[in-house]
Amino acid sequence: MCAFSRIRRFLDERDPPTPCLVVDTDVVAARAREFRSAFPGALIRYAVKANPAPPVLDALVAAGIGFDVAGPAELALCLARGAAAEDIAYGNPIKKPRDIADAFARGVREFTSDAAADVDHLAREAPGSAVSIRVVLDAPDSVTPFGRKFGCAPAEALDLVLHAAARGLRPGIAFHVGSQQPDVTAWEIGIATAAKLFAEAAAQGVTMTRLNLGGGFATTHRTAVPPLDAYAATIASALETHFPSGRPEVLLEPGRVLVADAGLLRTEVVLVADRGGRRWVYLDIGRYNGLAEAENEAIAYRFEPVSGGGPSGPVVLAGPTCDGDDVLYQRTRYELPLSLRTGDRLDVPGTGAYTASYASVGFNGIEPLRTYCLGSWGDV
Ligand SMILES: *Cc1c(COP(=O)(O)O)cnc(C)c1O
């Protein structure tokens, strides 16, 4: 795949210690342009937690993309990389009043909320701000769903909207269909739910103008997902159907889809062992130093031998730590060359999102996943 050829060349020439992640910032910029043209007119706020590497943020600032931050550290990072406060949304519904005050002082005027106490905190610490009330949807689960942690029931959302308006905030509606969501109908359900709330609020004299469609756009690992155009077409037609008298101002918070395909991770085989008739392959990457999303075998990454080949057979894949849960895949079927030995390298493409940012700081003394950034905004 040509997207990864420059990364592979860097890895072959520089041979940095494994495991490591290499991100091509020109691919990030290209993905940002592609996303923007798929959703003309929408305000785009990149979810920083997917990959907060400064060169990634630099590429997105240059592409004119805004940011969705979860707290003061991500906010400070975005501002330090040159993002404008008015292009930053504080999208985490779970936040301390002093962190709201800090964001407001730095110029942030866009928030998400899903509980009455948080709306009160916002009214006090961020007066007059735009606040999207996040609703939980009755929609298909994504690959890595949020469960019931976020969002209020639509019936409760109307109360929060009216409450926010009464406290001088500017309410809108937000939803997030879950990360790695391959079912585009989830957004249809969200937009229909939001339209009903817009109408109910209007009937009570509150005009809403903003609709935040969240993130969740999926990327391909072993299973193909819909192309970006399919998401865009579904969303455009749902907006037309459910907001016939004019669509609201739309916000999008893509994370994964802007960075996953810009990154490739290289790992080394630590040990191969036969246990009870199964071949266990232990890698120097595991759930604690970069592949956290293998939890429950939710995201099934591709593992490609860097060299060698020949006949292959089934494997169990596990990480390097002394932790029984640091197993990557024992139910998902994987095959690797029978010749695979200690020291052999594997590439894991499409790993630019939720890898380095999820690595522990040093469990078992293993350092967090090192990131090298290439391209126009690179640091190597
Ligand atoms: C994580 C997150 C996102 C990004 O989700 P992706 O699935 O990576 O697109 C967007 N919005 C909020 C509020 C989030 O927490």
Short mmCIF file of C-alpha atoms and ligand atoms in Angstrom, two decimals:
data_model
loop_
_atom_site.label_atom_id
_atom_site.label_comp_id
_atom_site.label_asym_id
_atom_site.label_seq_id
_atom_site.Cartn_x
_atom_site.Cartn_y
_atom_site.Cartn_z
CA MET A 1 0.00 0.00 0.00
CA CYS A 2 1.55 3.27 -1.12
CA ALA A 3 0.35 5.15 1.97
CA PHE A 4 2.81 3.15 4.06
CA SER A 5 5.75 2.90 1.68
CA ARG A 6 7.47 6.04 3.01
CA ILE A 7 6.98 4.81 6.58
CA ARG A 8 8.41 1.39 5.74
CA ARG A 9 11.40 2.99 4.03
CA PHE A 10 12.07 5.07 7.17
CA LEU A 11 11.83 1.97 9.37
CA ASP A 12 14.10 -0.07 7.11
CA GLU A 13 16.72 2.70 6.84
CA ARG A 14 16.70 4.03 10.41
CA ASP A 15 15.88 0.74 12.13
CA PRO A 16 14.66 2.39 15.38
CA PRO A 17 14.14 0.19 18.44
CA THR A 18 10.80 -1.61 18.46
CA PRO A 19 8.03 -1.25 19.24
CA CYS A 20 7.47 2.11 17.61
CA LEU A 21 4.78 3.99 15.75
CA VAL A 22 5.54 6.03 12.65
CA VAL A 23 3.00 8.61 11.47
CA ASP A 24 3.08 10.37 8.10
CA THR A 25 1.83 13.92 8.70
CA ASP A 26 1.21 14.46 4.98
CA VAL A 27 -1.31 11.62 5.11
CA VAL A 28 -2.97 13.29 8.13
CA ALA A 29 -3.26 16.53 6.12
CA ALA A 30 -4.67 14.63 3.12
CA ARG A 31 -7.24 12.86 5.30
CA ALA A 32 -8.25 16.22 6.77
CA ARG A 33 -8.78 17.67 3.28
CA GLU A 34 -10.78 14.63 2.24
CA PHE A 35 -12.95 14.85 5.37
CA ARG A 36 -13.56 18.55 4.89
CA SER A 37 -14.69 18.09 1.30
CA ALA A 38 -16.99 15.20 2.29
CA PHE A 39 -18.77 17.50 4.77
CA PRO A 40 -18.85 20.96 3.20
CA GLY A 41 -19.88 23.73 5.60
CA ALA A 42 -19.45 21.65 8.75
CA LEU A 43 -17.23 22.80 11.62
CA ILE A 44 -14.60 20.10 12.15
CA ARG A 45 -13.11 19.49 15.60
CA TYR A 46 -10.45 16.76 15.70
CA ALA A 47 -10.71 14.62 18.87
CA VAL A 48 -7.20 15.09 20.24
CA LYS A 49 -7.18 11.89 22.29
CA ALA A 50 -6.91 9.79 19.11
CA ASN A 51 -3.34 11.02 18.60
CA PRO A 52 -1.99 14.12 20.36
CA ALA A 53 1.52 14.06 18.80
CA PRO A 54 2.47 17.72 18.23
CA PRO A 55 3.34 17.20 14.52
CA VAL A 56 -0.12 15.66 13.98
CA LEU A 57 -1.72 18.71 15.57
CA ASP A 58 0.51 21.00 13.47
CA ALA A 59 -0.68 19.31 10.27
CA LEU A 60 -4.30 19.75 11.33
CA VAL A 61 -3.84 23.40 12.35
CA ALA A 62 -2.33 24.01 8.90
CA ALA A 63 -5.33 22.28 7.32
CA GLY A 64 -7.67 24.64 9.18
CA ILE A 65 -9.16 21.95 11.40
CA GLY A 66 -10.33 22.78 14.94
CA PHE A 67 -10.02 20.58 18.02
CA ASP A 68 -12.18 18.69 20.48
CA VAL A 69 -10.42 18.57 23.85
CA ALA A 70 -11.19 16.53 26.96
CA GLY A 71 -9.49 18.71 29.56
CA PRO A 72 -6.96 21.44 30.37
CA ALA A 73 -3.84 19.54 29.20
CA GLU A 74 -5.22 18.85 25.72
CA LEU A 75 -6.47 22.45 25.55
CA ALA A 76 -3.07 23.88 26.47
CA LEU A 77 -1.40 21.60 23.93
CA CYS A 78 -3.69 22.72 21.08
CA LEU A 79 -3.22 26.40 21.94
CA ALA A 80 0.54 25.88 22.10
CA ARG A 81 0.47 24.40 18.58
CA GLY A 82 -1.29 27.52 17.31
CA ALA A 83 -4.97 26.54 17.35
CA ALA A 84 -7.39 29.43 17.91
CA ALA A 85 -9.57 29.21 21.03
CA GLU A 86 -12.70 29.81 18.94
CA ASP A 87 -11.91 26.64 16.97
CA ILE A 88 -11.75 24.50 20.10
CA ALA A 89 -14.67 22.62 21.66
CA TYR A 90 -14.55 21.17 25.16
CA GLY A 91 -16.39 17.96 24.35
CA ASN A 92 -15.99 15.99 27.57
CA PRO A 93 -19.25 15.93 29.56
CA ILE A 94 -17.25 14.93 32.67
CA LYS A 95 -15.29 17.97 33.86
CA LYS A 96 -14.39 19.88 36.98
CA PRO A 97 -15.80 23.40 37.49
CA ARG A 98 -12.23 24.80 37.73
CA ASP A 99 -11.35 23.20 34.39
CA ILE A 100 -14.41 24.82 32.82
CA ALA A 101 -13.28 28.17 34.26
CA ASP A 102 -9.76 27.62 32.90
CA ALA A 103 -11.10 26.84 29.41
CA PHE A 104 -13.40 29.87 29.48
CA ALA A 105 -10.51 32.10 30.56
CA ARG A 106 -8.49 30.81 27.59
CA GLY A 107 -11.33 31.71 25.22
CA VAL A 108 -13.27 28.46 24.75
CA ARG A 109 -16.99 29.07 24.22
CA GLU A 110 -18.18 25.65 23.00
CA PHE A 111 -19.00 22.83 25.44
CA THR A 112 -20.90 19.55 25.66
CA SER A 113 -22.95 18.52 28.67
CA ASP A 114 -25.31 15.74 29.68
CA ALA A 115 -26.23 16.41 33.33
CA ALA A 116 -28.03 19.20 35.20
CA ALA A 117 -25.16 19.78 37.66
CA ASP A 118 -22.69 20.23 34.79
CA VAL A 119 -25.06 22.68 33.05
CA ASP A 120 -25.11 24.67 36.31
CA HIS A 121 -21.30 24.63 36.44
CA LEU A 122 -21.17 25.85 32.84
CA ALA A 123 -23.69 28.64 33.51
CA ARG A 124 -21.51 29.82 36.40
CA GLU A 125 -18.00 29.28 34.98
CA ALA A 126 -18.59 29.81 31.23
CA PRO A 127 -21.52 32.26 31.01
CA GLY A 128 -23.19 32.68 27.63
CA SER A 129 -21.35 29.75 26.03
CA ALA A 130 -22.72 27.32 23.46
CA VAL A 131 -23.59 24.04 25.20
CA SER A 132 -24.63 20.99 23.25
CA ILE A 133 -26.69 18.54 25.28
CA ARG A 134 -25.45 15.02 24.53
CA VAL A 135 -28.17 12.42 24.10
CA VAL A 136 -27.72 8.68 24.25
CA LEU A 137 -29.19 6.93 21.21
CA ASP A 138 -31.14 3.77 20.70
CA ALA A 139 -28.84 2.83 17.82
CA PRO A 140 -26.64 -0.12 16.83
CA ASP A 141 -23.52 -0.60 18.96
CA SER A 142 -20.18 0.31 17.43
CA VAL A 143 -17.05 -1.86 17.66
CA THR A 144 -15.88 0.08 20.72
CA PRO A 145 -19.15 1.44 22.19
CA PHE A 146 -19.42 4.01 25.00
CA GLY A 147 -22.16 2.01 26.79
CA ARG A 148 -24.20 4.15 29.16
CA LYS A 149 -21.38 6.32 30.46
CA PHE A 150 -22.38 9.40 28.45
CA GLY A 151 -25.53 11.06 27.28
CA CYS A 152 -28.96 11.60 28.78
CA ALA A 153 -32.19 10.06 27.54
CA PRO A 154 -33.87 12.22 24.87
CA ALA A 155 -36.80 12.88 27.24
CA GLU A 156 -34.39 14.31 29.80
CA ALA A 157 -32.48 16.26 27.14
CA LEU A 158 -35.38 18.65 26.53
CA ASP A 159 -35.33 19.61 30.23
CA LEU A 160 -31.58 20.22 30.06
CA VAL A 161 -31.96 22.31 26.90
CA LEU A 162 -34.60 24.49 28.56
CA HIS A 163 -32.54 24.64 31.75
CA ALA A 164 -29.43 25.73 29.84
CA ALA A 165 -31.37 28.41 27.93
CA ALA A 166 -32.90 29.71 31.17
CA ARG A 167 -29.39 30.01 32.64
CA GLY A 168 -28.21 32.14 29.72
CA LEU A 169 -26.37 29.41 27.79
CA ARG A 170 -26.91 28.73 24.08
CA PRO A 171 -28.14 25.13 23.84
CA GLY A 172 -27.71 22.69 20.98
CA ILE A 173 -27.79 18.90 20.65
CA ALA A 174 -24.88 16.44 20.47
CA PHE A 175 -24.55 12.70 20.11
CA HIS A 176 -21.73 10.22 19.55
CA VAL A 177 -22.59 6.92 17.91
CA GLY A 178 -19.60 5.09 19.47
CA SER A 179 -16.10 4.78 18.10
CA GLN A 180 -15.35 2.61 15.03
CA GLN A 181 -19.03 2.65 13.98
CA PRO A 182 -19.46 0.81 10.68
CA ASP A 183 -23.27 1.21 10.64
CA VAL A 184 -24.16 4.51 8.97
CA THR A 185 -27.79 4.22 10.09
CA ALA A 186 -26.64 5.19 13.61
CA TRP A 187 -26.28 8.81 12.40
CA GLU A 188 -29.76 8.71 10.83
CA ILE A 189 -31.19 7.74 14.21
CA GLY A 190 -29.18 10.49 15.90
CA ILE A 191 -30.26 13.17 13.45
CA ALA A 192 -33.93 12.12 13.72
CA THR A 193 -33.69 12.20 17.53
CA ALA A 194 -32.05 15.64 17.43
CA ALA A 195 -34.64 17.05 15.00
CA LYS A 196 -37.44 16.05 17.36
CA LEU A 197 -35.68 17.87 20.21
CA PHE A 198 -35.12 20.97 18.06
CA ALA A 199 -38.87 21.06 17.34
CA GLU A 200 -39.87 20.45 20.97
CA ALA A 201 -37.54 23.19 22.20
CA ALA A 202 -38.85 25.60 19.55
CA ALA A 203 -42.40 24.90 20.76
CA GLN A 204 -41.21 26.08 24.19
CA GLY A 205 -39.69 29.22 22.73
CA VAL A 206 -36.04 28.05 22.61
CA THR A 207 -34.37 28.18 19.19
CA MET A 208 -31.39 25.86 18.78
CA THR A 209 -28.93 26.29 15.94
CA ARG A 210 -26.13 23.75 16.56
CA LEU A 211 -26.02 20.01 16.03
CA ASN A 212 -22.89 18.07 16.98
CA LEU A 213 -22.71 14.72 15.17
CA GLY A 214 -19.65 13.54 17.12
CA GLY A 215 -17.07 11.11 15.75
CA GLY A 216 -17.18 7.38 15.18
CA PHE A 217 -16.18 7.19 11.50
CA ALA A 218 -14.58 3.80 11.08
CA THR A 219 -11.30 2.75 9.48
CA THR A 220 -10.38 -0.54 7.84
CA HIS A 221 -8.25 -3.15 9.59
CA ARG A 222 -9.17 -6.71 8.64
CA THR A 223 -12.84 -5.99 7.87
CA ALA A 224 -13.79 -3.40 5.27
CA VAL A 225 -15.87 -0.46 6.49
CA PRO A 226 -18.00 1.98 4.45
CA PRO A 227 -16.05 4.68 2.60
CA LEU A 228 -16.24 8.23 3.93
CA ASP A 229 -18.58 9.14 1.07
CA ALA A 230 -21.15 6.65 2.34
CA TYR A 231 -21.17 8.29 5.77
CA ALA A 232 -21.37 11.74 4.18
CA ALA A 233 -24.25 10.78 1.86
CA THR A 234 -26.29 9.24 4.68
CA ILE A 235 -25.72 12.24 6.94
CA ALA A 236 -26.57 14.77 4.20
CA SER A 237 -29.80 13.02 3.31
CA ALA A 238 -30.82 12.57 6.96
CA LEU A 239 -30.27 16.30 7.55
CA GLU A 240 -32.40 17.10 4.53
CA THR A 241 -35.18 14.73 5.62
CA HIS A 242 -35.33 15.74 9.25
CA PHE A 243 -34.59 19.46 8.95
CA PRO A 244 -36.72 20.32 5.89
CA SER A 245 -36.81 24.05 6.67
CA GLY A 246 -33.00 24.37 6.74
CA ARG A 247 -30.21 22.39 8.31
CA PRO A 248 -28.63 23.48 11.58
CA GLU A 249 -24.98 24.42 11.91
CA VAL A 250 -23.19 21.07 11.99
CA LEU A 251 -20.17 20.16 14.11
CA LEU A 252 -18.16 16.97 13.58
CA GLU A 253 -15.59 15.51 15.95
CA PRO A 254 -13.64 12.92 13.96
CA GLY A 255 -10.71 11.27 15.73
CA ARG A 256 -9.76 7.87 14.39
CA VAL A 257 -10.63 8.54 10.74
CA LEU A 258 -8.16 11.43 10.42
CA VAL A 259 -5.11 9.63 11.84
CA ALA A 260 -5.45 5.82 11.88
CA ASP A 261 -4.40 5.27 8.26
CA ALA A 262 -1.49 7.70 8.63
CA GLY A 263 0.31 5.39 11.06
CA LEU A 264 2.11 2.08 11.05
CA LEU A 265 3.58 0.32 14.04
CA ARG A 266 6.54 -2.05 13.92
CA THR A 267 6.92 -4.79 16.53
CA GLU A 268 9.36 -7.62 17.18
CA VAL A 269 8.71 -11.23 18.14
CA VAL A 270 9.99 -11.87 21.69
CA LEU A 271 9.17 -15.58 21.95
CA VAL A 272 7.32 -18.36 20.17
CA ALA A 273 6.08 -21.23 22.35
CA ASP A 274 3.77 -24.22 22.06
CA ARG A 275 1.22 -24.39 24.85
CA GLY A 276 -1.36 -27.16 24.85
CA GLY A 277 -1.16 -27.56 21.11
CA ARG A 278 -1.49 -23.86 20.32
CA ARG A 279 1.34 -21.72 19.02
CA TRP A 280 1.72 -18.61 21.18
CA VAL A 281 3.54 -15.67 19.65
CA TYR A 282 4.66 -13.07 22.19
CA LEU A 283 5.33 -9.62 20.75
CA ASP A 284 7.06 -6.57 22.22
CA ILE A 285 3.75 -4.69 21.76
CA GLY A 286 0.74 -5.54 23.90
CA ARG A 287 -2.33 -4.07 25.48
CA TYR A 288 -0.40 -1.81 27.85
CA ASN A 289 2.12 -0.24 25.50
CA GLY A 290 0.01 0.58 22.46
CA LEU A 291 -2.64 -1.95 21.49
CA ALA A 292 -5.19 -1.13 24.20
CA GLU A 293 -7.97 -1.39 21.65
CA ALA A 294 -7.35 -5.13 21.39
CA GLU A 295 -9.29 -5.32 24.65
CA ASN A 296 -12.12 -7.84 24.18
CA GLU A 297 -10.50 -8.38 20.76
CA ALA A 298 -12.62 -5.40 19.62
CA ILE A 299 -10.22 -4.03 17.04
CA ALA A 300 -8.53 -6.82 15.06
CA TYR A 301 -5.35 -5.30 13.64
CA ARG A 302 -3.44 -6.66 10.65
CA PHE A 303 -0.03 -8.18 11.39
CA GLU A 304 2.29 -8.36 8.39
CA PRO A 305 5.71 -10.06 8.53
CA VAL A 306 8.41 -7.63 7.42
CA SER A 307 10.41 -10.39 5.77
CA GLY A 308 10.18 -14.12 5.24
CA GLY A 309 7.05 -16.01 4.38
CA GLY A 310 6.37 -19.60 3.51
CA PRO A 311 3.52 -21.67 4.89
CA SER A 312 1.61 -20.22 7.80
CA GLY A 313 -0.49 -21.57 10.64
CA PRO A 314 -2.73 -20.40 13.48
CA VAL A 315 -1.33 -18.39 16.39
CA VAL A 316 -2.39 -16.86 19.68
CA LEU A 317 -0.98 -13.33 19.91
CA ALA A 318 0.11 -11.91 23.26
CA GLY A 319 1.98 -8.92 24.67
CA PRO A 320 5.26 -8.81 26.59
CA THR A 321 4.22 -7.98 30.16
CA CYS A 322 3.80 -10.23 33.22
CA ASP A 323 0.06 -9.67 33.16
CA GLY A 324 -2.48 -12.39 32.37
CA ASP A 325 -4.75 -9.94 30.57
CA ASP A 326 -1.97 -8.85 28.22
CA VAL A 327 -3.19 -11.23 25.53
CA LEU A 328 -4.13 -9.66 22.20
CA TYR A 329 -6.04 -12.38 20.35
CA GLN A 330 -6.95 -15.90 21.40
CA ARG A 331 -10.43 -16.16 19.86
CA THR A 332 -9.90 -14.11 16.71
CA ARG A 333 -8.24 -16.31 14.10
CA TYR A 334 -4.75 -15.21 13.08
CA GLU A 335 -2.21 -17.04 10.95
CA LEU A 336 1.50 -16.26 10.74
CA PRO A 337 4.42 -18.01 9.02
CA LEU A 338 5.46 -21.28 10.66
CA SER A 339 9.04 -20.06 10.30
CA LEU A 340 8.41 -17.09 12.66
CA ARG A 341 11.20 -16.80 15.28
CA THR A 342 12.45 -14.51 18.04
CA GLY A 343 13.69 -11.23 16.57
CA ASP A 344 11.46 -11.32 13.48
CA ARG A 345 9.59 -8.10 12.79
CA LEU A 346 5.90 -7.54 12.09
CA ASP A 347 4.20 -4.39 10.78
CA VAL A 348 0.80 -3.35 12.09
CA PRO A 349 -0.66 -0.84 9.60
CA GLY A 350 -3.50 1.59 10.30
CA THR A 351 -2.39 2.19 13.90
CA GLY A 352 -2.17 6.00 13.97
CA ALA A 353 -5.20 6.29 16.29
CA TYR A 354 -5.63 5.23 19.91
CA THR A 355 -2.26 3.49 20.20
CA ALA A 356 0.51 5.75 21.52
CA SER A 357 -2.07 7.87 23.37
CA TYR A 358 -3.31 4.76 25.20
CA ALA A 359 0.10 3.40 26.25
CA SER A 360 0.85 3.19 29.98
CA VAL A 361 3.74 5.24 31.32
CA GLY A 362 5.88 2.30 32.26
CA PHE A 363 4.05 -0.84 33.37
CA ASN A 364 6.72 -3.52 33.93
CA GLY A 365 9.28 -0.85 33.07
CA ILE A 366 8.21 -0.81 29.44
CA GLU A 367 8.27 2.72 28.09
CA PRO A 368 5.26 4.29 26.35
CA LEU A 369 5.02 3.67 22.62
CA ARG A 370 7.52 5.91 20.86
CA THR A 371 6.15 7.95 17.92
CA TYR A 372 8.16 9.21 14.97
CA CYS A 373 6.45 11.70 12.66
CA LEU A 374 7.44 12.03 9.00
CA GLY A 375 6.45 14.44 6.25
CA SER A 376 5.94 18.20 6.03
CA TRP A 377 5.24 18.61 9.78
CA GLY A 378 7.52 15.75 10.86
CA ASP A 379 10.03 15.69 13.71
CA VAL A 380 12.61 13.22 12.39
C1 LIG B 1 -13.30 10.17 21.37
C2 LIG B 1 -14.31 11.18 20.99
C3 LIG B 1 -14.46 11.53 19.64
C4 LIG B 1 -13.73 10.84 18.52
O1 LIG B 1 -14.25 9.60 18.22
P1 LIG B 1 -13.69 8.76 16.97
O2 LIG B 1 -14.42 7.49 17.08
O3 LIG B 1 -12.23 8.62 17.15
O4 LIG B 1 -14.02 9.52 15.74
C5 LIG B 1 -15.34 12.54 19.33
N1 LIG B 1 -16.05 13.17 20.29
C6 LIG B 1 -15.95 12.87 21.59
C7 LIG B 1 -16.74 13.61 22.59
C8 LIG B 1 -15.07 11.85 21.98
O5 LIG B 1 -14.97 11.53 23.28
#
